[in-house]
PDB file of C-alpha atoms in Angstrom:
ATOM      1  CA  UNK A   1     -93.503-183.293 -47.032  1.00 51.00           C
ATOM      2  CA  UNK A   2     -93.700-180.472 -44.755  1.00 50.00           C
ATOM      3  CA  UNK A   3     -96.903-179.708 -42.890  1.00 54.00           C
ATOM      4  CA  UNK A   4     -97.991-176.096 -42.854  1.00 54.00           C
ATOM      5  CA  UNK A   5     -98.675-174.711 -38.837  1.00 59.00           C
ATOM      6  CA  UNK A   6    -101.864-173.094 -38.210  1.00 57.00           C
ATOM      7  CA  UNK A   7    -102.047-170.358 -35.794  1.00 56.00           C
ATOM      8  CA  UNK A   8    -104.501-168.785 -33.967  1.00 60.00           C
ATOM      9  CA  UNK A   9    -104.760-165.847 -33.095  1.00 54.00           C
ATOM     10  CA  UNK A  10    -107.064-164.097 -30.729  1.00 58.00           C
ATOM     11  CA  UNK A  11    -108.115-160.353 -30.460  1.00 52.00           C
ATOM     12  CA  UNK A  12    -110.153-158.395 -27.768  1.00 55.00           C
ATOM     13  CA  UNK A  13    -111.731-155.447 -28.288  1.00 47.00           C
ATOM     14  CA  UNK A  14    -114.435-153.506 -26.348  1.00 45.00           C
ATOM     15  CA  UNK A  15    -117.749-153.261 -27.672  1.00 44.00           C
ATOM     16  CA  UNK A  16    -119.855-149.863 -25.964  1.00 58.00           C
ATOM     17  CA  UNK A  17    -123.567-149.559 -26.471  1.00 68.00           C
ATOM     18  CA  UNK A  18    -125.007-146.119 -25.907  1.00 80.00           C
ATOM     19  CA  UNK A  19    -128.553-145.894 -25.611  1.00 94.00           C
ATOM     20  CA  UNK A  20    -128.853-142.326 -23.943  1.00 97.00           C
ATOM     21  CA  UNK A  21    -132.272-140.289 -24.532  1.00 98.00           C
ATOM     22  CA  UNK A  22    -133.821-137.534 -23.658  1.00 98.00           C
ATOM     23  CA  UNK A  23    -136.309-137.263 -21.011  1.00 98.00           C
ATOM     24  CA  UNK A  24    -138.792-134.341 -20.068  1.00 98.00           C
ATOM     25  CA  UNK A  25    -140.858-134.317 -16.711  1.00 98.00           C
ATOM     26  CA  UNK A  26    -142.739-131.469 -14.866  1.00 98.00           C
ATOM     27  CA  UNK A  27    -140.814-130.786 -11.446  1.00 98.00           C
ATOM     28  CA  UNK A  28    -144.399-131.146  -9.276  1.00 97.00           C
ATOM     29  CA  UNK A  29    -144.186-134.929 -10.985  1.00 98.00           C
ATOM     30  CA  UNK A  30    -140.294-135.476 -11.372  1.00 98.00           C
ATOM     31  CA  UNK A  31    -140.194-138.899 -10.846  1.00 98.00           C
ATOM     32  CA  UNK A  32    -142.515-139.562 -14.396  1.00 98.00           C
ATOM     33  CA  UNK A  33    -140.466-138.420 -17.076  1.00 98.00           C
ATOM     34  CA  UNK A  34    -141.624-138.537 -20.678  1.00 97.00           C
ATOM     35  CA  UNK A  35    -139.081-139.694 -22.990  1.00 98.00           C
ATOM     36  CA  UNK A  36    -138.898-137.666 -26.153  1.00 97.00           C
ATOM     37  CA  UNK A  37    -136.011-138.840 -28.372  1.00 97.00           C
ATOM     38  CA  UNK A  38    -135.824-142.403 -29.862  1.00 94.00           C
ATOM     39  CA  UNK A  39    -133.243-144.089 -31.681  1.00 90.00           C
ATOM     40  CA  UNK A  40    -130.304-146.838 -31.607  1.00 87.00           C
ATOM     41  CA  UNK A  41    -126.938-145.918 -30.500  1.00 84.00           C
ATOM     42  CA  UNK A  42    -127.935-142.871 -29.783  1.00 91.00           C
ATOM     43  CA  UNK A  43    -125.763-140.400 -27.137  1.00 95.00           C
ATOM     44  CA  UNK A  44    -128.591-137.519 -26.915  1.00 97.00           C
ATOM     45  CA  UNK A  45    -127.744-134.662 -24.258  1.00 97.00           C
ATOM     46  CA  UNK A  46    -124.226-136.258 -23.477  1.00 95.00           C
ATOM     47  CA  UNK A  47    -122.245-132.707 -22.896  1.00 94.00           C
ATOM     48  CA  UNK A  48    -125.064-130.778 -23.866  1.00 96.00           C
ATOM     49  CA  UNK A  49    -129.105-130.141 -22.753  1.00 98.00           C
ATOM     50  CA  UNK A  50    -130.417-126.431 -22.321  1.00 97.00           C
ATOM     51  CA  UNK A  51    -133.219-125.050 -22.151  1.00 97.00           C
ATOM     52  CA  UNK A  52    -135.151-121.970 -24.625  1.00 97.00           C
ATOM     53  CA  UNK A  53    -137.314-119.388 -23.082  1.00 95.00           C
ATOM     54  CA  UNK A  54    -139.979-120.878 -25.181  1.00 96.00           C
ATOM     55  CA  UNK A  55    -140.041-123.896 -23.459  1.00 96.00           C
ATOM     56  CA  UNK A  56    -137.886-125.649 -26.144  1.00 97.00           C
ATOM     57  CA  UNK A  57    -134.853-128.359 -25.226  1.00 98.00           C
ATOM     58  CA  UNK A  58    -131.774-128.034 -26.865  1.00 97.00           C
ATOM     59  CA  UNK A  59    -129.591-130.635 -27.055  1.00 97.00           C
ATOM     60  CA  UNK A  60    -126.492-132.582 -28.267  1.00 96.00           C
ATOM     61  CA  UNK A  61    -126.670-135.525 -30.121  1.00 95.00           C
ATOM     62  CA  UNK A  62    -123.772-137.869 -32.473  1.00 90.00           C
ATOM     63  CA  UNK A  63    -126.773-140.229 -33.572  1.00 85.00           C
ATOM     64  CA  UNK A  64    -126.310-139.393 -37.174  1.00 83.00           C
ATOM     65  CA  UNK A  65    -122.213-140.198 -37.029  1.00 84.00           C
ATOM     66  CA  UNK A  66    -121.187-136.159 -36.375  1.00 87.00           C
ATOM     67  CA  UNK A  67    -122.076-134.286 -32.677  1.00 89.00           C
ATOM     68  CA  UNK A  68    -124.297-131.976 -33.653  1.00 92.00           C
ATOM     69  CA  UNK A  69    -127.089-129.813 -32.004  1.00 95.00           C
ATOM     70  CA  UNK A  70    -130.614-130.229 -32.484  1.00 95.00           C
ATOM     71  CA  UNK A  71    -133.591-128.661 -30.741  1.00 96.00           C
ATOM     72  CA  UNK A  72    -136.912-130.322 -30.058  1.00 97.00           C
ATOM     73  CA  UNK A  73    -140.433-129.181 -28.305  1.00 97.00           C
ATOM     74  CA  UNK A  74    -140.635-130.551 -24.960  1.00 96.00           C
ATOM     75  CA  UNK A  75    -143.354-133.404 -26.007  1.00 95.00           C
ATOM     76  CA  UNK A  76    -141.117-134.612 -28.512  1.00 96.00           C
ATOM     77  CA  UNK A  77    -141.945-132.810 -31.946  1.00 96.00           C
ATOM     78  CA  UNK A  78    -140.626-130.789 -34.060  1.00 96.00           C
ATOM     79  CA  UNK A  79    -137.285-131.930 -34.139  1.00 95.00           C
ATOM     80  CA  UNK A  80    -134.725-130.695 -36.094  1.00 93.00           C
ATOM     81  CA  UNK A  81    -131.037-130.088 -36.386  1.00 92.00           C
ATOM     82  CA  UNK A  82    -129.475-126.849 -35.254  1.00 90.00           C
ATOM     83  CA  UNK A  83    -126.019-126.443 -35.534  1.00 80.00           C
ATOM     84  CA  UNK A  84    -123.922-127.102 -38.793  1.00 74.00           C
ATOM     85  CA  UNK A  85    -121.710-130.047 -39.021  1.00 66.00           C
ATOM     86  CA  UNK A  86    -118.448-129.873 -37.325  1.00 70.00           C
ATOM     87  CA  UNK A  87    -115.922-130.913 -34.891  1.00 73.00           C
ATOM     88  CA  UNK A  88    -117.010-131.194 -31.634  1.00 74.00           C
ATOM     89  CA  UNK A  89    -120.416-128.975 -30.622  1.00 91.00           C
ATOM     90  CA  UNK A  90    -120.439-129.285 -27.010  1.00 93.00           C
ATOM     91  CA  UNK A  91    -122.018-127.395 -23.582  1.00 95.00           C
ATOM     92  CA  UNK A  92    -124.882-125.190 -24.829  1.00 96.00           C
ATOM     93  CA  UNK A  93    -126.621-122.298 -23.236  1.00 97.00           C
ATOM     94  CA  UNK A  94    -129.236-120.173 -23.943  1.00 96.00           C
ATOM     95  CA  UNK A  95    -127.948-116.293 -23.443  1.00 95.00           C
ATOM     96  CA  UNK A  96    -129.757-114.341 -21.425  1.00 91.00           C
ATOM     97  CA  UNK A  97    -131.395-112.247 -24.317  1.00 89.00           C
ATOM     98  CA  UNK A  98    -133.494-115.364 -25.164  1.00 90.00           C
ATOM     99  CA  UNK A  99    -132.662-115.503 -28.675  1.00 89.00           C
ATOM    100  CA  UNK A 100    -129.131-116.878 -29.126  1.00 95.00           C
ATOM    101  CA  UNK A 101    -127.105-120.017 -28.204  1.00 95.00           C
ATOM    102  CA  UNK A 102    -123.736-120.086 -27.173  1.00 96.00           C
ATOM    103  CA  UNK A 103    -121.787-123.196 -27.094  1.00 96.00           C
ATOM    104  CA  UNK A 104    -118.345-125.065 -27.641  1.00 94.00           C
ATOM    105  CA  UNK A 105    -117.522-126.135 -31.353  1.00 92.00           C
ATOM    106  CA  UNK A 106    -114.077-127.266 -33.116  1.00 87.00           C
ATOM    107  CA  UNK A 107    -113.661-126.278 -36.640  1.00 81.00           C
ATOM    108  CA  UNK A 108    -110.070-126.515 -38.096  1.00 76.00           C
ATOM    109  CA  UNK A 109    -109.377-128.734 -34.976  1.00 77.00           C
ATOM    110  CA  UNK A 110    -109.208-125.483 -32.463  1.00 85.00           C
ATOM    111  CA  UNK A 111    -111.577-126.043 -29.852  1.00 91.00           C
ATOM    112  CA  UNK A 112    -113.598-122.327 -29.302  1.00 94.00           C
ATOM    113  CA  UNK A 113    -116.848-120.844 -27.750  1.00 96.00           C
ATOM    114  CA  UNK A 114    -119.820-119.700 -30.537  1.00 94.00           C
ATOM    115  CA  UNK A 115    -123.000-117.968 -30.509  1.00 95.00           C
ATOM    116  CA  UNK A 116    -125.857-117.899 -33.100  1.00 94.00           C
ATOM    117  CA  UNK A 117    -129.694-117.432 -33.267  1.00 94.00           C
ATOM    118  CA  UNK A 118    -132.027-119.932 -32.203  1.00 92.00           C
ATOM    119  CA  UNK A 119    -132.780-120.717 -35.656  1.00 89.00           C
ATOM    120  CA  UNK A 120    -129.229-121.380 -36.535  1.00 88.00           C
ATOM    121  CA  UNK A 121    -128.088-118.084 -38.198  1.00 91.00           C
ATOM    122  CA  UNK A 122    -125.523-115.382 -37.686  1.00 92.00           C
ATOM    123  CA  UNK A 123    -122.641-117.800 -36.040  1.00 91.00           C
ATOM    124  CA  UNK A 124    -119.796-115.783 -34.306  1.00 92.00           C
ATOM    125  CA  UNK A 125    -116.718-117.125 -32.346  1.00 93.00           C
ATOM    126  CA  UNK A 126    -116.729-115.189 -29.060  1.00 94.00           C
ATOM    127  CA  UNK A 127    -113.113-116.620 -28.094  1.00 94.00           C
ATOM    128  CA  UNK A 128    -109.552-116.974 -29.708  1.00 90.00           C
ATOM    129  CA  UNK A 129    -107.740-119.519 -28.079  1.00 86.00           C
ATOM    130  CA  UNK A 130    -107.559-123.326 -28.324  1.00 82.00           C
ATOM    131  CA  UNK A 131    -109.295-125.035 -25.504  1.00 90.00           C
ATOM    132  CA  UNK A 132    -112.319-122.788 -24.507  1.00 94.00           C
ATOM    133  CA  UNK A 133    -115.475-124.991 -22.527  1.00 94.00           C
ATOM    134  CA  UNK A 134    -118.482-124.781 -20.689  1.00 97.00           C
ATOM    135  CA  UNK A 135    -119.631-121.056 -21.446  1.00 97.00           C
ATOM    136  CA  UNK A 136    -122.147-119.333 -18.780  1.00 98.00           C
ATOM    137  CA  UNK A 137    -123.536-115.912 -18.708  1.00 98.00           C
ATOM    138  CA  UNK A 138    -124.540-112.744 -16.002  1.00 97.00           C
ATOM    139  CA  UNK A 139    -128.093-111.892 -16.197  1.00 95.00           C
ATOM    140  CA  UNK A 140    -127.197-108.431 -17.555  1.00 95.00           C
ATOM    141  CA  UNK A 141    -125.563-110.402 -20.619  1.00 93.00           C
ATOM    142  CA  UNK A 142    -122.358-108.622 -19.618  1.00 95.00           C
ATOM    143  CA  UNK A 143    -119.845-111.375 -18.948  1.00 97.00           C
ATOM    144  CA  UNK A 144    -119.088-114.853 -19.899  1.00 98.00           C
ATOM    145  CA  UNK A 145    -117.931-117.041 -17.791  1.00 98.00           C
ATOM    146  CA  UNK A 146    -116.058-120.257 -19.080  1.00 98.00           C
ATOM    147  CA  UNK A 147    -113.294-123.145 -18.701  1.00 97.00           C
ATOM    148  CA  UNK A 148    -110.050-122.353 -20.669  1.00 96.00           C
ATOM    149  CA  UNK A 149    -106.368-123.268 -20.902  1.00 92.00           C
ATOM    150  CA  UNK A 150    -103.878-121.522 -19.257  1.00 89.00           C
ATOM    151  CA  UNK A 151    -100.132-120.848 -20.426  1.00 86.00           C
ATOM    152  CA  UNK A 152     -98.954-124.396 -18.336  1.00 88.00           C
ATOM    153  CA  UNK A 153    -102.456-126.035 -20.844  1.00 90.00           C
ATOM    154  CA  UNK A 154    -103.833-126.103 -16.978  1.00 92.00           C
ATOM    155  CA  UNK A 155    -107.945-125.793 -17.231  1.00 95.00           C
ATOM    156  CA  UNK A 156    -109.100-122.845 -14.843  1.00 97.00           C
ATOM    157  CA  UNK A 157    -111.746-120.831 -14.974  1.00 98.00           C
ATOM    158  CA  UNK A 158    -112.009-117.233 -16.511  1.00 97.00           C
ATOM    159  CA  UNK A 159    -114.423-114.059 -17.077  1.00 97.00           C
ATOM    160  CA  UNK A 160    -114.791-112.329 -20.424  1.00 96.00           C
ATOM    161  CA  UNK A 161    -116.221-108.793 -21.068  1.00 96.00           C
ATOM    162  CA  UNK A 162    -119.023-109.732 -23.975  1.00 93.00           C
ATOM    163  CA  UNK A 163    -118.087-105.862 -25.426  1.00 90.00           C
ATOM    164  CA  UNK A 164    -114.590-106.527 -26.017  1.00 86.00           C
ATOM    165  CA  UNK A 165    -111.297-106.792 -23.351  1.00 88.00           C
ATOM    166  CA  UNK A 166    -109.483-108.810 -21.948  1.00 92.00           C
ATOM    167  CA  UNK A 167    -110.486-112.100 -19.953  1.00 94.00           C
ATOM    168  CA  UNK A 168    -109.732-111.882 -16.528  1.00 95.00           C
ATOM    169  CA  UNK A 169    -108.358-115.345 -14.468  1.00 96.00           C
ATOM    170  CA  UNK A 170    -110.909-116.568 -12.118  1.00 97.00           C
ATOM    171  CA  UNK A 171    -109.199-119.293 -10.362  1.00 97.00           C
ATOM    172  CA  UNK A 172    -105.493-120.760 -10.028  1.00 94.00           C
ATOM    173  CA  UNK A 173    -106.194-124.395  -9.209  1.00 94.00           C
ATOM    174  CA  UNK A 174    -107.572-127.169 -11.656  1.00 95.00           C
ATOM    175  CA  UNK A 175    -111.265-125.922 -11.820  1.00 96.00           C
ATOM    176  CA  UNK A 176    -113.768-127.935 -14.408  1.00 96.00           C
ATOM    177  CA  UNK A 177    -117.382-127.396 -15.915  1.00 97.00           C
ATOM    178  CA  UNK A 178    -118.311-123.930 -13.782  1.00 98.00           C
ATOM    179  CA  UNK A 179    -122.324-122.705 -13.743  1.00 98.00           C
ATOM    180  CA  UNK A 180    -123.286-119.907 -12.282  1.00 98.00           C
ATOM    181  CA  UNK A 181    -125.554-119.270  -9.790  1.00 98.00           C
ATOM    182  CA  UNK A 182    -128.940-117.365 -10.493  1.00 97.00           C
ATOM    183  CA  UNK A 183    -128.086-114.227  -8.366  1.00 97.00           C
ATOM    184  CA  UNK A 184    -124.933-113.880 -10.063  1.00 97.00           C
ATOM    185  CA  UNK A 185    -122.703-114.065  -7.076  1.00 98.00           C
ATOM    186  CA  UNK A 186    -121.769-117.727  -7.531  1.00 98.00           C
ATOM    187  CA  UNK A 187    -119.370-120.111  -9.446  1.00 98.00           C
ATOM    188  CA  UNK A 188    -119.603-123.721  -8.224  1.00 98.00           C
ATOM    189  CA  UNK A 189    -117.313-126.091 -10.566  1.00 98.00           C
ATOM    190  CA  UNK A 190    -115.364-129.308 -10.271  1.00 97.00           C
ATOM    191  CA  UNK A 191    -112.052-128.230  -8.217  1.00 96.00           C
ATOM    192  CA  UNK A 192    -109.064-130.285  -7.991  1.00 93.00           C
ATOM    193  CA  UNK A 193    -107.389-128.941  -4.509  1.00 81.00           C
ATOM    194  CA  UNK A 194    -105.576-132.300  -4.007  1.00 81.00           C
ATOM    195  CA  UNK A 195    -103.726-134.184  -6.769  1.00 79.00           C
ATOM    196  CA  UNK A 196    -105.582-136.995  -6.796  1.00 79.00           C
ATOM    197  CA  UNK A 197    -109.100-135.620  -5.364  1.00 86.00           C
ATOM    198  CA  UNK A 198    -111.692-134.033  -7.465  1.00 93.00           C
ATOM    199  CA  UNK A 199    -114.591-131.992  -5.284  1.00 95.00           C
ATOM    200  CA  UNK A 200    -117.121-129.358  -5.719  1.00 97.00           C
ATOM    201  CA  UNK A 201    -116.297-126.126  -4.978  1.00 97.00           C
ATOM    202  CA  UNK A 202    -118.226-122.765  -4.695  1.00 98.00           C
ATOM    203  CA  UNK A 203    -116.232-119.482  -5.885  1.00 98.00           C
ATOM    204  CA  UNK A 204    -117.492-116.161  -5.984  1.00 98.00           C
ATOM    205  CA  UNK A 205    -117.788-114.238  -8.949  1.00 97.00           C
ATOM    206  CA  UNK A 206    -115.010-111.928  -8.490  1.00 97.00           C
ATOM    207  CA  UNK A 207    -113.223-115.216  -8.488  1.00 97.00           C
ATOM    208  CA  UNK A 208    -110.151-116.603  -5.673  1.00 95.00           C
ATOM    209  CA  UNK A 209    -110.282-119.346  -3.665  1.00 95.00           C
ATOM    210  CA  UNK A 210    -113.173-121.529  -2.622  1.00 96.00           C
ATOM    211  CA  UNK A 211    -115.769-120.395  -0.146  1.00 96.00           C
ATOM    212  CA  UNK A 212    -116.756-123.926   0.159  1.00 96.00           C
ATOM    213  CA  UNK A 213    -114.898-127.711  -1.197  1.00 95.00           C
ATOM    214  CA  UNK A 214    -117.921-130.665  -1.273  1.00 96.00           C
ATOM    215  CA  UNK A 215    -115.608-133.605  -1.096  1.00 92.00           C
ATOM    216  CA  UNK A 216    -117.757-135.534  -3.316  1.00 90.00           C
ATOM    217  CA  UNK A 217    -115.838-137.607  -5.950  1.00 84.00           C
ATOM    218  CA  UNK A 218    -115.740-136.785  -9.484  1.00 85.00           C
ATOM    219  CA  UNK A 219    -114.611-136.228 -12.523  1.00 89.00           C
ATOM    220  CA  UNK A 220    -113.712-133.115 -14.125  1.00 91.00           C
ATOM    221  CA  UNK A 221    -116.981-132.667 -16.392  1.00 92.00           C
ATOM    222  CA  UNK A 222    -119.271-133.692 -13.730  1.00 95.00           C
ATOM    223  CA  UNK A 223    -122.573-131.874 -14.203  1.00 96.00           C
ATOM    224  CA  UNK A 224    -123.636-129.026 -11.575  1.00 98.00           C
ATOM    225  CA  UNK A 225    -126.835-127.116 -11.046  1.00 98.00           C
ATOM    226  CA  UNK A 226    -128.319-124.682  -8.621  1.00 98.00           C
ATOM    227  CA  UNK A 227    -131.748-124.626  -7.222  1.00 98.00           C
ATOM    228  CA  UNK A 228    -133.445-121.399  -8.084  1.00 98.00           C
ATOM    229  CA  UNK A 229    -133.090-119.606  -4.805  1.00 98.00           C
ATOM    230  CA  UNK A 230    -129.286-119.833  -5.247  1.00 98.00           C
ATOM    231  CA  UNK A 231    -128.972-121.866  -1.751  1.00 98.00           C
ATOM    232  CA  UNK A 232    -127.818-125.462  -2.901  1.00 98.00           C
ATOM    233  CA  UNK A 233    -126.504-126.796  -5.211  1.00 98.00           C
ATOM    234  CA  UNK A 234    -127.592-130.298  -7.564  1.00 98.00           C
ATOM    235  CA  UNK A 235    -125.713-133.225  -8.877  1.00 98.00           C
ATOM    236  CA  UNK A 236    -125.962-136.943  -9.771  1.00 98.00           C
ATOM    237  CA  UNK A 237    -125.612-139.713  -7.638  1.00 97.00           C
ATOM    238  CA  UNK A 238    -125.187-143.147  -9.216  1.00 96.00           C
ATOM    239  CA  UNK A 239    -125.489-146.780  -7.714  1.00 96.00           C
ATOM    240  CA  UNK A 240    -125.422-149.891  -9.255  1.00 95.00           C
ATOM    241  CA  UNK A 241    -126.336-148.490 -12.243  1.00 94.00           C
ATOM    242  CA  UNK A 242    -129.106-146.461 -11.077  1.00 98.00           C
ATOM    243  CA  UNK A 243    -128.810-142.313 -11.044  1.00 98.00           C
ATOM    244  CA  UNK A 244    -130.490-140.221  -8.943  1.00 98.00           C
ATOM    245  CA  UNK A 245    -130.544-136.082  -8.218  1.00 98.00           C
ATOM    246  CA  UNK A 246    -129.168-135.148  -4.744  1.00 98.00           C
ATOM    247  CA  UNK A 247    -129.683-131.414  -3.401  1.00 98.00           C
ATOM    248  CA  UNK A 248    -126.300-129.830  -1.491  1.00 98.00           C
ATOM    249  CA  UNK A 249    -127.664-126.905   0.650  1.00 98.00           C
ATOM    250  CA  UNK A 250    -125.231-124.359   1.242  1.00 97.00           C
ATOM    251  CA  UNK A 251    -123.211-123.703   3.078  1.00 93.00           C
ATOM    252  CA  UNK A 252    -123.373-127.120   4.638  1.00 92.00           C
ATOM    253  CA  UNK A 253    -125.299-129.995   5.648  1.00 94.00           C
ATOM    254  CA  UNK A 254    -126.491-133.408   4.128  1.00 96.00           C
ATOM    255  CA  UNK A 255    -127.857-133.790   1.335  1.00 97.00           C
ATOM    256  CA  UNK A 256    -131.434-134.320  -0.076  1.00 97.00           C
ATOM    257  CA  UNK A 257    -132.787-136.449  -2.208  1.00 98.00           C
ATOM    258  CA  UNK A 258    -134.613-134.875  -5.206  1.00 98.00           C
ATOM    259  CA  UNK A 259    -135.366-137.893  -7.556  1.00 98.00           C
ATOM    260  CA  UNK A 260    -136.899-141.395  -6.792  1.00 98.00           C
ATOM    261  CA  UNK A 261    -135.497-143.690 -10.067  1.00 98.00           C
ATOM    262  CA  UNK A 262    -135.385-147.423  -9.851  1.00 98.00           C
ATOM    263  CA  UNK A 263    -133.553-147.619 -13.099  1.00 97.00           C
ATOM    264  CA  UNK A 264    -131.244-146.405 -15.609  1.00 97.00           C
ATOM    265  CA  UNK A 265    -128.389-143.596 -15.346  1.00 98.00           C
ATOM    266  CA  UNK A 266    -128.493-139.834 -15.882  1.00 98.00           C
ATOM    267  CA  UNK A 267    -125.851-138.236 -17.912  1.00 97.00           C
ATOM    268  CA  UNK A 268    -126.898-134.993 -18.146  1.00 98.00           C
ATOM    269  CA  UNK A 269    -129.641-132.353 -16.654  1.00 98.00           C
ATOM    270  CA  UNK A 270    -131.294-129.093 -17.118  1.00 98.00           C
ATOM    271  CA  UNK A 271    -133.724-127.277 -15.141  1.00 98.00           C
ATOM    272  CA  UNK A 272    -136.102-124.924 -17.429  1.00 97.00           C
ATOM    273  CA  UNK A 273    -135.719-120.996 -17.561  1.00 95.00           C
ATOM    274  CA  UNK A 274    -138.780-120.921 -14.773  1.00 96.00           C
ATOM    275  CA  UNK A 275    -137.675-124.330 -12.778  1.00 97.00           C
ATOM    276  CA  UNK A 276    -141.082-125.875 -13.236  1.00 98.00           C
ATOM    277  CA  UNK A 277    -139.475-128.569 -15.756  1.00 98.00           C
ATOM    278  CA  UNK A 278    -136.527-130.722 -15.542  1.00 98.00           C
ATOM    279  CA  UNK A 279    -134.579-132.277 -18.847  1.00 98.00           C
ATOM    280  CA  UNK A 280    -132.749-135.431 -18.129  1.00 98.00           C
ATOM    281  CA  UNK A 281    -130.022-137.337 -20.677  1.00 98.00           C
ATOM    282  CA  UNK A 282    -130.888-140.349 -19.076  1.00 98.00           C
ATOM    283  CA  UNK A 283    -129.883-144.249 -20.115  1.00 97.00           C
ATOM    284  CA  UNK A 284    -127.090-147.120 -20.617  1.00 94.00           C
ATOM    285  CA  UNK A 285    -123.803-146.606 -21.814  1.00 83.00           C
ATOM    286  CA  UNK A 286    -121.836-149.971 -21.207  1.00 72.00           C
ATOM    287  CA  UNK A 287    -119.026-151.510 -22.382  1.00 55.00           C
ATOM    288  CA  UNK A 288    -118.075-155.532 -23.257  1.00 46.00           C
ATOM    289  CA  UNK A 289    -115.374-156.908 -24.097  1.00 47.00           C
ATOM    290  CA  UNK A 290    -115.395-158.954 -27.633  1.00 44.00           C
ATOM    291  CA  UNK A 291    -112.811-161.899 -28.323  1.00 54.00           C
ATOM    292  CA  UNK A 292    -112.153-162.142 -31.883  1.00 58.00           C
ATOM    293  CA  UNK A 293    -110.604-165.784 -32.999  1.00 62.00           C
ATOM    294  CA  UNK A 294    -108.719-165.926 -36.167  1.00 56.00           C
ATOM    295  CA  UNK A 295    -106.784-168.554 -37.680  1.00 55.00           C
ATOM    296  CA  UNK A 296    -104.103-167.583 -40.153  1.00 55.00           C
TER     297      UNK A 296
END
């Protein structure tokens, strides 16, 4: 009689846990933030956190299975979903009028930029293409600026008449994630100059080559802010598992420390419309690896 082999066979597979909230602190007391959101696997303010005039946080969230955005009063209540379900909602701003939203979204698998009312109505697409991020906007509510594909699917940045016209190229190297400065005369982005070297670079409006290149590595969606005056710019600063904010003064010099945190990482930020408050997507997002034994 024959005997029948067993075999065993042995799988791996990573296993992430997310457990990214949202955080609210006054700047005068930065280093005690409140957290707001609460959950389990939760990815709140990963690629999105804004704030309303009101005083409101805006943010992204996948805790319900589809990335939607939700808004929420800065202690917490009053939260609520925002956006309708669909592919990808991504990189919100609040316009400069105060009353609208603009952001990324995917419906029918073409990735565009939106706007709609704070209370979710009147949605509009304000670009055609397939590949459109990280919208900002002038103060005069005049121009968009954004991330798009070229002709080559390159990412660079471009500048978009809000009344109609053409977009206008900003920049011809690999630029990433732009924000504009709050005088207006300022793009600072992620800027691939190098093939293998990701830094941050400041453009001007009109758009060209860099004034400056931070050679502080990155990735392409690194987050960016400026301080209010327009003179330096912010970023995140992780080690051993530990973020922190870091302030770049322009158009040179070391940086400064702006946060004290003994724990957790920061994913996201967002300064409020008057700087006095800070937003933070702040938590773990780790990653095991899981062996799987079968025997067949």
């Amino acid at each position: 009689a024959s005997r029948a082999k067993t075999v065993e066979y042995v799988f791996a597979t990573v296993q992430r846990t997310k457990a990214m909230y949202i955080w609210a602190a006054a700047v005068n007391d930065i280093n005690r933030p409140l957290q707001i959101t609460h959950g389990v696997q939760r990815d709140d303010g990963w690629r999105g956190l804004t704030w309303t005039a009101d005083g409101r946080i805006v943010y992204r969230s996948s805790a319900t299975g589809e990335a939607i955005l939700y808004i929420v009063n800065a202690d917490g209540k009053e939260n609520r979903p925002l956006s309708k379900s669909t592919e990808q909602n991504l990189d919100p701003i609040v316009l400069p009028d105060g009353r609208s939203l603009a952001w990324t979204a995917g419906p029918g698998g073409q990735r565009n930029i939106w706007r709609m009312n704070l209370d979710g109505s009147n949605e509009q697409r304000l670009t055609n293409g397939d590949g459109e991020w990280f919208p900002q906007f002038t103060r005069d509510g005049k121009w968009m600026i954004y991330q798009a594909l070229d002709k080559a699917k390159e990412r660079l940045l471009w500048k978009k008449p809000l009344d109609g016209g053409a977009a206008e190229q900003l920049t011809h190297e690999p630029s990433y994630a732009p924000v504009l400065s709050p005088d207006d005369k300022w793009i600072a982005c992620n800027y691939r100059s190098e093939p293998h070297a990701i830094g941050i670079a400041v453009i001007p409006i009109t758009g060209g080559k860099p004034e400056k290149i931070f050679p502080v590595h990155g990735v392409n969606d690194r987050i960016i802010r400026w301080t209010q005056d327009s003179k330096a710019l912010v970023y995140v600063v992780t080690k051993n598992g530990v973020s922190n904010l870091v302030s770049q003064p322009l158009p040179d010099g070391p940086t400064k420390p702006l946060t004290d945190f003994k724990e957790l990482e920061i994913f996201n930020f967002a300064w409020s419309l008057d700087y006095k408050y800070l937003a933070l997507s702040r938590g773990v997002n780790t990653g095991d690896v899981v062996l799987i034994n079968a025997l067949k």
